[in-house]
Coordinates of C-alpha atoms and ligand atoms in Angstrom, one line a residue:
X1 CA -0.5 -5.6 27.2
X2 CA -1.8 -8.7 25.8
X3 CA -3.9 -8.3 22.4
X4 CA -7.2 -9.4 22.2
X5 CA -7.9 -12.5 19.8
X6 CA -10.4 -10.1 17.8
X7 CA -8.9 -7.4 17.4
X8 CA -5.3 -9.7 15.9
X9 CA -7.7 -11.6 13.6
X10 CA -8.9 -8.3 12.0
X11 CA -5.5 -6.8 12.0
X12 CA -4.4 -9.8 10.0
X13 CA -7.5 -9.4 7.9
X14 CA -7.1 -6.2 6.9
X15 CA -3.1 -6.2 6.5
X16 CA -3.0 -9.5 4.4
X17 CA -2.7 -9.5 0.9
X18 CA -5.1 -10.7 -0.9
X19 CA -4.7 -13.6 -3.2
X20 CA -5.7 -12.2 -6.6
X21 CA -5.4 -13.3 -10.4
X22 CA -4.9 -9.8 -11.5
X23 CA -3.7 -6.5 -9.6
X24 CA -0.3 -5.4 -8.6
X25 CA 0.0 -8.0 -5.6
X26 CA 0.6 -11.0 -8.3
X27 CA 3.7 -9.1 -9.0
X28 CA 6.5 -10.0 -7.0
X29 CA 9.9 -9.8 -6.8
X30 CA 11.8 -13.4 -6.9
X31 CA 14.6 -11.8 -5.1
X32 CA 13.5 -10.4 -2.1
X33 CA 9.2 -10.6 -2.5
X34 CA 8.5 -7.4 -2.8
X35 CA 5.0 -6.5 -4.1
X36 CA 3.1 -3.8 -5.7
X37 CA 5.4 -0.8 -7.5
X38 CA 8.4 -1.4 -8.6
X39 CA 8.4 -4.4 -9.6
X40 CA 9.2 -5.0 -13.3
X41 CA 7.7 -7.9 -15.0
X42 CA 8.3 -6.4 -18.4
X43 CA 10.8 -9.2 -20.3
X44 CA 9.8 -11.7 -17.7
X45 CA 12.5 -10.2 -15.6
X46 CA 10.1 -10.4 -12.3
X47 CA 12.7 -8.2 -10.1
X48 CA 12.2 -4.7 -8.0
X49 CA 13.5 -2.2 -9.4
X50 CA 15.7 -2.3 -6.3
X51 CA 16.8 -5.6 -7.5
X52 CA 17.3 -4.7 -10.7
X53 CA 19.5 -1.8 -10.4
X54 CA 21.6 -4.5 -8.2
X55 CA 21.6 -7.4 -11.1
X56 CA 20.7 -5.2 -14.1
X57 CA 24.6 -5.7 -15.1
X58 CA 25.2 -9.0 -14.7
X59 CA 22.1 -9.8 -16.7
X60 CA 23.8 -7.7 -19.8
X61 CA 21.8 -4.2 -19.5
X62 CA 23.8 -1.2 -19.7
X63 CA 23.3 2.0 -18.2
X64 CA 22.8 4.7 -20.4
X65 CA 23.6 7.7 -18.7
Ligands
ZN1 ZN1 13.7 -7.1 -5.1

């Protein structure tokens, strides 16, 4: 079935992000974008913690357990 223009524009509406100067949807991940929790901006690192497990090594952290 074909979607009604309507009812795709408030989809869209309601399931954007919205562009904001503060709030956890400035925070992204500059590997693979992810927003919201999880992503650690602490040191200026800027990665998921995802990510970060992945590249945490090569970036010199060390695992302490
Ligand atoms: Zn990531």
């Amino acid at each position: 079935m074909k979607h009604k223009e309507g009812k795709r524009r408030k989809f869209e509406k309601h399931n954007t992000p919205k562009e904001r100067d503060y709030g956890k949807s400035t925070k992204e991940c500059r590997r693979c974008g992810r927003t919201g929790r999880g992503v650690i901006s602490k040191y200026g690192l800027d990665y998921c913690r995802q990510c970060f497990r992945e590249i945490a090594e090569d970036l010199g952290f060390e695992q302490l357990s």
